Amino acid sequence: MQKIIIFDMDGTLIDSKKDITISVNYVRELHYNLEPLNEEFIVEAINKEVRNLPELFYGTQVYEKKDMLAFEAHYEEQCVKSPYLYEGIQETLDALKDADVKLSVATNAPTKFAKRMLSSLSVDHYFDVIIGADAVSHSKPSPEMLHKILQHYEYDRARDRALMIGDNSKDILSAQNANIDSLFATWGFSPETDFKNKVDKPQEILSIVL
């Protein structure tokens, strides 16, 4: 039997809100001469189940290509300046790896940013698969990323156990859509949830999985 954990990244493994905010505000000033937004607004906007981020961030109805290119060029350098692992994540990853739990990451961020950020924090080696929204046709809450990871492990529902851990309703819905279990992480970007299966500290994962 395999035990497989699929982690979300931003707001679950790492706190990246400072760098996301800096890059969004860079584009706001560069293209629209708009005042900066605060971290709390940006995190809340990102975590909304239904939202139009271009409208909230830039006042446009669609994500203009010039904005996307400017954000990605800026964020590629910015994304490794301030992120940090949440307290307890390192120790939890160590314990899971020592117990031969299979670990992967499914994030709605682009894959190249995810790999760069996790590498900068020296935790990329824990994960067998790191996959972002650019590698699939549909991002979370679609189960497509999770299906690709489960296929990597040749997952057999009758034999193996798989678990998605994230701080967002989209993470939970993606797990439901993939027909696997999930845990809501309250230490990240969304401290409040109505979802019953939740963990308040990374170490709580160990008692559930091991």
PDB file of C-alpha atoms in Angstrom:
ATOM      1  CA  MET A   1       0.000   0.000   0.000  1.00  0.00           C
ATOM      2  CA  GLN A   2       1.213   3.455  -0.912  1.00  0.00           C
ATOM      3  CA  LYS A   3       0.455   6.540   1.142  1.00  0.00           C
ATOM      4  CA  ILE A   4       0.362   9.588  -1.114  1.00  0.00           C
ATOM      5  CA  ILE A   5       0.077  13.213  -0.020  1.00  0.00           C
ATOM      6  CA  ILE A   6      -0.496  15.992  -2.539  1.00  0.00           C
ATOM      7  CA  PHE A   7       0.221  19.438  -1.127  1.00  0.00           C
ATOM      8  CA  ASP A   8      -0.936  22.797  -2.360  1.00  0.00           C
ATOM      9  CA  MET A   9       1.973  25.269  -2.258  1.00  0.00           C
ATOM     10  CA  ASP A  10       1.057  28.920  -1.589  1.00  0.00           C
ATOM     11  CA  GLY A  11      -0.639  29.219   1.779  1.00  0.00           C
ATOM     12  CA  THR A  12      -0.014  25.564   2.626  1.00  0.00           C
ATOM     13  CA  LEU A  13       3.700  24.829   2.393  1.00  0.00           C
ATOM     14  CA  ILE A  14       4.959  28.393   2.075  1.00  0.00           C
ATOM     15  CA  ASP A  15       3.908  31.948   2.856  1.00  0.00           C
ATOM     16  CA  SER A  16       4.422  33.817  -0.405  1.00  0.00           C
ATOM     17  CA  LYS A  17       1.943  36.666  -0.030  1.00  0.00           C
ATOM     18  CA  LYS A  18       4.553  39.425   0.248  1.00  0.00           C
ATOM     19  CA  ASP A  19       6.133  38.654  -3.126  1.00  0.00           C
ATOM     20  CA  ILE A  20       2.792  38.103  -4.875  1.00  0.00           C
ATOM     21  CA  THR A  21       1.630  41.479  -3.572  1.00  0.00           C
ATOM     22  CA  ILE A  22       4.802  43.267  -4.698  1.00  0.00           C
ATOM     23  CA  SER A  23       4.514  41.882  -8.232  1.00  0.00           C
ATOM     24  CA  VAL A  24       0.781  42.657  -8.547  1.00  0.00           C
ATOM     25  CA  ASN A  25       1.416  46.206  -7.380  1.00  0.00           C
ATOM     26  CA  TYR A  26       4.316  46.519  -9.827  1.00  0.00           C
ATOM     27  CA  VAL A  27       1.922  45.835 -12.723  1.00  0.00           C
ATOM     28  CA  ARG A  28      -0.743  48.143 -11.258  1.00  0.00           C
ATOM     29  CA  GLU A  29       1.714  51.034 -11.215  1.00  0.00           C
ATOM     30  CA  LEU A  30       3.461  50.182 -14.486  1.00  0.00           C
ATOM     31  CA  HIS A  31       0.375  49.889 -16.691  1.00  0.00           C
ATOM     32  CA  TYR A  32      -2.433  51.636 -14.816  1.00  0.00           C
ATOM     33  CA  ASN A  33      -0.842  54.125 -12.426  1.00  0.00           C
ATOM     34  CA  LEU A  34      -2.931  52.627  -9.614  1.00  0.00           C
ATOM     35  CA  GLU A  35      -2.277  52.815  -5.891  1.00  0.00           C
ATOM     36  CA  PRO A  36      -0.868  49.651  -4.269  1.00  0.00           C
ATOM     37  CA  LEU A  37      -3.136  46.997  -2.789  1.00  0.00           C
ATOM     38  CA  ASN A  38      -2.401  45.469   0.611  1.00  0.00           C
ATOM     39  CA  GLU A  39      -1.498  41.832   1.224  1.00  0.00           C
ATOM     40  CA  GLU A  40      -4.785  41.021   2.950  1.00  0.00           C
ATOM     41  CA  PHE A  41      -6.868  42.166  -0.036  1.00  0.00           C
ATOM     42  CA  ILE A  42      -4.743  40.221  -2.506  1.00  0.00           C
ATOM     43  CA  VAL A  43      -4.769  36.999  -0.482  1.00  0.00           C
ATOM     44  CA  GLU A  44      -8.534  37.224   0.039  1.00  0.00           C
ATOM     45  CA  ALA A  45      -9.058  37.814  -3.686  1.00  0.00           C
ATOM     46  CA  ILE A  46      -6.865  34.875  -4.685  1.00  0.00           C
ATOM     47  CA  ASN A  47      -8.690  32.534  -2.319  1.00  0.00           C
ATOM     48  CA  LYS A  48     -12.218  33.430  -3.387  1.00  0.00           C
ATOM     49  CA  GLU A  49     -13.923  30.486  -5.048  1.00  0.00           C
ATOM     50  CA  VAL A  50     -15.488  32.736  -7.693  1.00  0.00           C
ATOM     51  CA  ARG A  51     -13.703  35.944  -8.688  1.00  0.00           C
ATOM     52  CA  ASN A  52     -12.301  37.953 -11.565  1.00  0.00           C
ATOM     53  CA  LEU A  53      -8.691  38.645 -10.572  1.00  0.00           C
ATOM     54  CA  PRO A  54      -7.908  40.991 -13.501  1.00  0.00           C
ATOM     55  CA  GLU A  55     -10.827  43.163 -12.436  1.00  0.00           C
ATOM     56  CA  LEU A  56      -9.850  43.083  -8.766  1.00  0.00           C
ATOM     57  CA  PHE A  57      -6.153  43.698  -9.406  1.00  0.00           C
ATOM     58  CA  TYR A  58      -6.032  45.825 -12.545  1.00  0.00           C
ATOM     59  CA  GLY A  59      -9.577  47.008 -13.239  1.00  0.00           C
ATOM     60  CA  THR A  60      -9.812  45.013 -16.494  1.00  0.00           C
ATOM     61  CA  GLN A  61     -12.371  42.371 -17.410  1.00  0.00           C
ATOM     62  CA  VAL A  62      -9.787  40.026 -18.909  1.00  0.00           C
ATOM     63  CA  TYR A  63      -6.169  39.256 -18.074  1.00  0.00           C
ATOM     64  CA  GLU A  64      -4.394  41.365 -20.681  1.00  0.00           C
ATOM     65  CA  LYS A  65      -1.324  39.728 -22.225  1.00  0.00           C
ATOM     66  CA  LYS A  66       0.831  42.775 -21.393  1.00  0.00           C
ATOM     67  CA  ASP A  67      -0.150  42.416 -17.710  1.00  0.00           C
ATOM     68  CA  MET A  68       0.549  38.689 -17.681  1.00  0.00           C
ATOM     69  CA  LEU A  69       3.971  39.134 -19.279  1.00  0.00           C
ATOM     70  CA  ALA A  70       4.896  41.995 -16.955  1.00  0.00           C
ATOM     71  CA  PHE A  71       3.782  40.076 -13.867  1.00  0.00           C
ATOM     72  CA  GLU A  72       5.605  36.887 -14.828  1.00  0.00           C
ATOM     73  CA  ALA A  73       8.826  38.707 -15.725  1.00  0.00           C
ATOM     74  CA  HIS A  74       8.787  40.566 -12.415  1.00  0.00           C
ATOM     75  CA  TYR A  75       7.641  37.608 -10.299  1.00  0.00           C
ATOM     76  CA  GLU A  76      10.297  35.283 -11.694  1.00  0.00           C
ATOM     77  CA  GLU A  77      12.886  37.344  -9.816  1.00  0.00           C
ATOM     78  CA  GLN A  78      10.644  38.476  -6.951  1.00  0.00           C
ATOM     79  CA  CYS A  79       9.223  35.072  -6.022  1.00  0.00           C
ATOM     80  CA  VAL A  80      12.356  33.873  -4.209  1.00  0.00           C
ATOM     81  CA  LYS A  81      13.031  37.039  -2.199  1.00  0.00           C
ATOM     82  CA  SER A  82      10.638  36.669   0.735  1.00  0.00           C
ATOM     83  CA  PRO A  83       8.830  33.295   0.874  1.00  0.00           C
ATOM     84  CA  TYR A  84       9.262  31.114   3.923  1.00  0.00           C
ATOM     85  CA  LEU A  85       8.117  27.703   5.091  1.00  0.00           C
ATOM     86  CA  TYR A  86       5.319  27.737   7.631  1.00  0.00           C
ATOM     87  CA  GLU A  87       6.378  26.675  11.101  1.00  0.00           C
ATOM     88  CA  GLY A  88       6.407  22.882  11.382  1.00  0.00           C
ATOM     89  CA  ILE A  89       6.446  22.177   7.633  1.00  0.00           C
ATOM     90  CA  GLN A  90      10.112  21.151   7.470  1.00  0.00           C
ATOM     91  CA  GLU A  91       9.796  18.721  10.376  1.00  0.00           C
ATOM     92  CA  THR A  92       6.561  17.318   8.972  1.00  0.00           C
ATOM     93  CA  LEU A  93       8.092  16.719   5.546  1.00  0.00           C
ATOM     94  CA  ASP A  94      11.066  14.989   7.189  1.00  0.00           C
ATOM     95  CA  ALA A  95       8.819  12.667   9.186  1.00  0.00           C
ATOM     96  CA  LEU A  96       6.622  11.836   6.198  1.00  0.00           C
ATOM     97  CA  LYS A  97       9.622  11.113   3.979  1.00  0.00           C
ATOM     98  CA  ASP A  98      11.193   8.934   6.675  1.00  0.00           C
ATOM     99  CA  ALA A  99       7.936   6.952   6.778  1.00  0.00           C
ATOM    100  CA  ASP A 100       8.109   6.440   2.980  1.00  0.00           C
ATOM    101  CA  VAL A 101       5.026   8.577   2.309  1.00  0.00           C
ATOM    102  CA  LYS A 102       4.959   9.715  -1.335  1.00  0.00           C
ATOM    103  CA  LEU A 103       4.899  13.528  -1.584  1.00  0.00           C
ATOM    104  CA  SER A 104       3.951  15.780  -4.480  1.00  0.00           C
ATOM    105  CA  VAL A 105       2.782  19.356  -5.106  1.00  0.00           C
ATOM    106  CA  ALA A 106      -0.212  20.562  -7.127  1.00  0.00           C
ATOM    107  CA  THR A 107      -0.371  24.348  -7.375  1.00  0.00           C
ATOM    108  CA  ASN A 108      -2.299  26.837  -9.482  1.00  0.00           C
ATOM    109  CA  ALA A 109       0.959  28.788  -9.831  1.00  0.00           C
ATOM    110  CA  PRO A 110       3.077  28.161 -12.949  1.00  0.00           C
ATOM    111  CA  THR A 111       5.296  25.106 -12.587  1.00  0.00           C
ATOM    112  CA  LYS A 112       8.538  27.032 -13.151  1.00  0.00           C
ATOM    113  CA  PHE A 113       7.766  29.387 -10.269  1.00  0.00           C
ATOM    114  CA  ALA A 114       6.805  26.521  -7.971  1.00  0.00           C
ATOM    115  CA  LYS A 115      10.026  24.638  -8.665  1.00  0.00           C
ATOM    116  CA  ARG A 116      12.091  27.807  -8.284  1.00  0.00           C
ATOM    117  CA  MET A 117      10.493  28.731  -4.974  1.00  0.00           C
ATOM    118  CA  LEU A 118      10.650  25.260  -3.448  1.00  0.00           C
ATOM    119  CA  SER A 119      14.252  24.898  -4.596  1.00  0.00           C
ATOM    120  CA  SER A 120      15.184  28.247  -3.028  1.00  0.00           C
ATOM    121  CA  LEU A 121      13.799  26.947   0.277  1.00  0.00           C
ATOM    122  CA  SER A 122      15.688  23.637  -0.138  1.00  0.00           C
ATOM    123  CA  VAL A 123      12.578  21.450  -0.011  1.00  0.00           C
ATOM    124  CA  ASP A 124      12.098  20.575  -3.695  1.00  0.00           C
ATOM    125  CA  HIS A 125      13.849  17.223  -3.184  1.00  0.00           C
ATOM    126  CA  TYR A 126      11.011  15.970  -0.965  1.00  0.00           C
ATOM    127  CA  PHE A 127       8.568  15.921  -3.887  1.00  0.00           C
ATOM    128  CA  ASP A 128       8.308  13.349  -6.644  1.00  0.00           C
ATOM    129  CA  VAL A 129       6.091  15.590  -8.791  1.00  0.00           C
ATOM    130  CA  ILE A 130       5.740  19.388  -8.766  1.00  0.00           C
ATOM    131  CA  ILE A 131       3.014  20.438 -11.151  1.00  0.00           C
ATOM    132  CA  GLY A 132       1.458  23.815 -11.874  1.00  0.00           C
ATOM    133  CA  ALA A 133      -1.592  25.053 -13.721  1.00  0.00           C
ATOM    134  CA  ASP A 134       0.378  25.569 -16.944  1.00  0.00           C
ATOM    135  CA  ALA A 135       0.885  21.800 -17.232  1.00  0.00           C
ATOM    136  CA  VAL A 136      -2.839  21.010 -17.492  1.00  0.00           C
ATOM    137  CA  SER A 137      -5.866  22.271 -19.383  1.00  0.00           C
ATOM    138  CA  HIS A 138      -7.811  23.215 -16.250  1.00  0.00           C
ATOM    139  CA  SER A 139      -6.499  24.380 -12.863  1.00  0.00           C
ATOM    140  CA  LYS A 140      -7.949  23.456  -9.473  1.00  0.00           C
ATOM    141  CA  PRO A 141     -10.783  22.821  -8.619  1.00  0.00           C
ATOM    142  CA  SER A 142     -10.458  20.582 -11.663  1.00  0.00           C
ATOM    143  CA  PRO A 143      -8.964  17.219 -10.643  1.00  0.00           C
ATOM    144  CA  GLU A 144      -6.653  17.198 -13.665  1.00  0.00           C
ATOM    145  CA  MET A 145      -3.434  17.972 -11.758  1.00  0.00           C
ATOM    146  CA  LEU A 146      -4.278  15.406  -9.102  1.00  0.00           C
ATOM    147  CA  HIS A 147      -5.024  12.771 -11.733  1.00  0.00           C
ATOM    148  CA  LYS A 148      -1.613  13.342 -13.336  1.00  0.00           C
ATOM    149  CA  ILE A 149       0.116  12.915  -9.981  1.00  0.00           C
ATOM    150  CA  LEU A 150      -1.874   9.792  -9.119  1.00  0.00           C
ATOM    151  CA  GLN A 151      -1.030   8.333 -12.533  1.00  0.00           C
ATOM    152  CA  HIS A 152       2.658   8.916 -11.761  1.00  0.00           C
ATOM    153  CA  TYR A 153       2.289   6.655  -8.716  1.00  0.00           C
ATOM    154  CA  GLU A 154       0.089   4.136 -10.565  1.00  0.00           C
ATOM    155  CA  TYR A 155      -2.469   4.807  -7.856  1.00  0.00           C
ATOM    156  CA  ASP A 156      -4.937   2.022  -7.136  1.00  0.00           C
ATOM    157  CA  ARG A 157      -7.885   3.185  -5.050  1.00  0.00           C
ATOM    158  CA  ALA A 158      -8.466  -0.331  -3.702  1.00  0.00           C
ATOM    159  CA  ARG A 159      -4.878  -0.584  -2.487  1.00  0.00           C
ATOM    160  CA  ASP A 160      -3.458   2.907  -1.870  1.00  0.00           C
ATOM    161  CA  ARG A 161      -4.419   5.945   0.179  1.00  0.00           C
ATOM    162  CA  ALA A 162      -4.205   9.464  -1.294  1.00  0.00           C
ATOM    163  CA  LEU A 163      -4.756  12.768   0.475  1.00  0.00           C
ATOM    164  CA  MET A 164      -4.860  16.380  -0.742  1.00  0.00           C
ATOM    165  CA  ILE A 165      -3.822  19.107   1.726  1.00  0.00           C
ATOM    166  CA  GLY A 166      -4.558  22.763   0.971  1.00  0.00           C
ATOM    167  CA  ASP A 167      -5.703  26.070   2.388  1.00  0.00           C
ATOM    168  CA  ASN A 168      -8.370  26.814  -0.187  1.00  0.00           C
ATOM    169  CA  SER A 169     -11.814  25.571  -1.152  1.00  0.00           C
ATOM    170  CA  LYS A 170     -10.436  24.879  -4.636  1.00  0.00           C
ATOM    171  CA  ASP A 171      -8.002  22.369  -3.126  1.00  0.00           C
ATOM    172  CA  ILE A 172     -10.799  20.571  -1.310  1.00  0.00           C
ATOM    173  CA  LEU A 173     -13.028  20.555  -4.390  1.00  0.00           C
ATOM    174  CA  SER A 174     -10.205  19.220  -6.572  1.00  0.00           C
ATOM    175  CA  ALA A 175      -9.800  16.328  -4.133  1.00  0.00           C
ATOM    176  CA  GLN A 176     -13.522  15.637  -4.151  1.00  0.00           C
ATOM    177  CA  ASN A 177     -13.495  15.717  -7.952  1.00  0.00           C
ATOM    178  CA  ALA A 178     -10.571  13.276  -7.973  1.00  0.00           C
ATOM    179  CA  ASN A 179     -12.370  11.049  -5.445  1.00  0.00           C
ATOM    180  CA  ILE A 180      -9.634  11.235  -2.812  1.00  0.00           C
ATOM    181  CA  ASP A 181      -9.587  12.482   0.792  1.00  0.00           C
ATOM    182  CA  SER A 182      -8.539  15.985   1.785  1.00  0.00           C
ATOM    183  CA  LEU A 183      -7.480  18.139   4.726  1.00  0.00           C
ATOM    184  CA  PHE A 184      -7.950  21.896   5.023  1.00  0.00           C
ATOM    185  CA  ALA A 185      -4.862  23.689   6.392  1.00  0.00           C
ATOM    186  CA  THR A 186      -5.939  26.589   8.605  1.00  0.00           C
ATOM    187  CA  TRP A 187      -2.425  27.988   9.179  1.00  0.00           C
ATOM    188  CA  GLY A 188      -2.243  29.480   5.671  1.00  0.00           C
ATOM    189  CA  PHE A 189      -4.081  32.100   3.658  1.00  0.00           C
ATOM    190  CA  SER A 190      -7.573  30.998   4.796  1.00  0.00           C
ATOM    191  CA  PRO A 191      -7.760  30.500   8.584  1.00  0.00           C
ATOM    192  CA  GLU A 192     -11.552  30.062   8.571  1.00  0.00           C
ATOM    193  CA  THR A 193     -13.390  27.165   6.961  1.00  0.00           C
ATOM    194  CA  ASP A 194     -16.641  25.230   7.230  1.00  0.00           C
ATOM    195  CA  PHE A 195     -14.857  22.101   6.054  1.00  0.00           C
ATOM    196  CA  LYS A 196     -14.841  19.528   8.861  1.00  0.00           C
ATOM    197  CA  ASN A 197     -11.601  17.736   7.979  1.00  0.00           C
ATOM    198  CA  LYS A 198      -9.048  20.369   8.953  1.00  0.00           C
ATOM    199  CA  VAL A 199      -5.645  20.661  10.587  1.00  0.00           C
ATOM    200  CA  ASP A 200      -4.435  23.677  12.550  1.00  0.00           C
ATOM    201  CA  LYS A 201      -0.737  22.738  12.607  1.00  0.00           C
ATOM    202  CA  PRO A 202       1.375  20.791  10.096  1.00  0.00           C
ATOM    203  CA  GLN A 203       2.365  18.261  12.777  1.00  0.00           C
ATOM    204  CA  GLU A 204      -1.267  17.142  13.006  1.00  0.00           C
ATOM    205  CA  ILE A 205      -0.859  15.604   9.552  1.00  0.00           C
ATOM    206  CA  LEU A 206       1.453  12.992  11.047  1.00  0.00           C
ATOM    207  CA  SER A 207      -1.079  11.559  13.489  1.00  0.00           C
ATOM    208  CA  ILE A 208      -3.635  11.312  10.677  1.00  0.00           C
ATOM    209  CA  VAL A 209      -1.382   9.794   8.021  1.00  0.00           C
ATOM    210  CA  LEU A 210       1.053   7.720  10.072  1.00  0.00           C
TER     211      LEU A 210
END
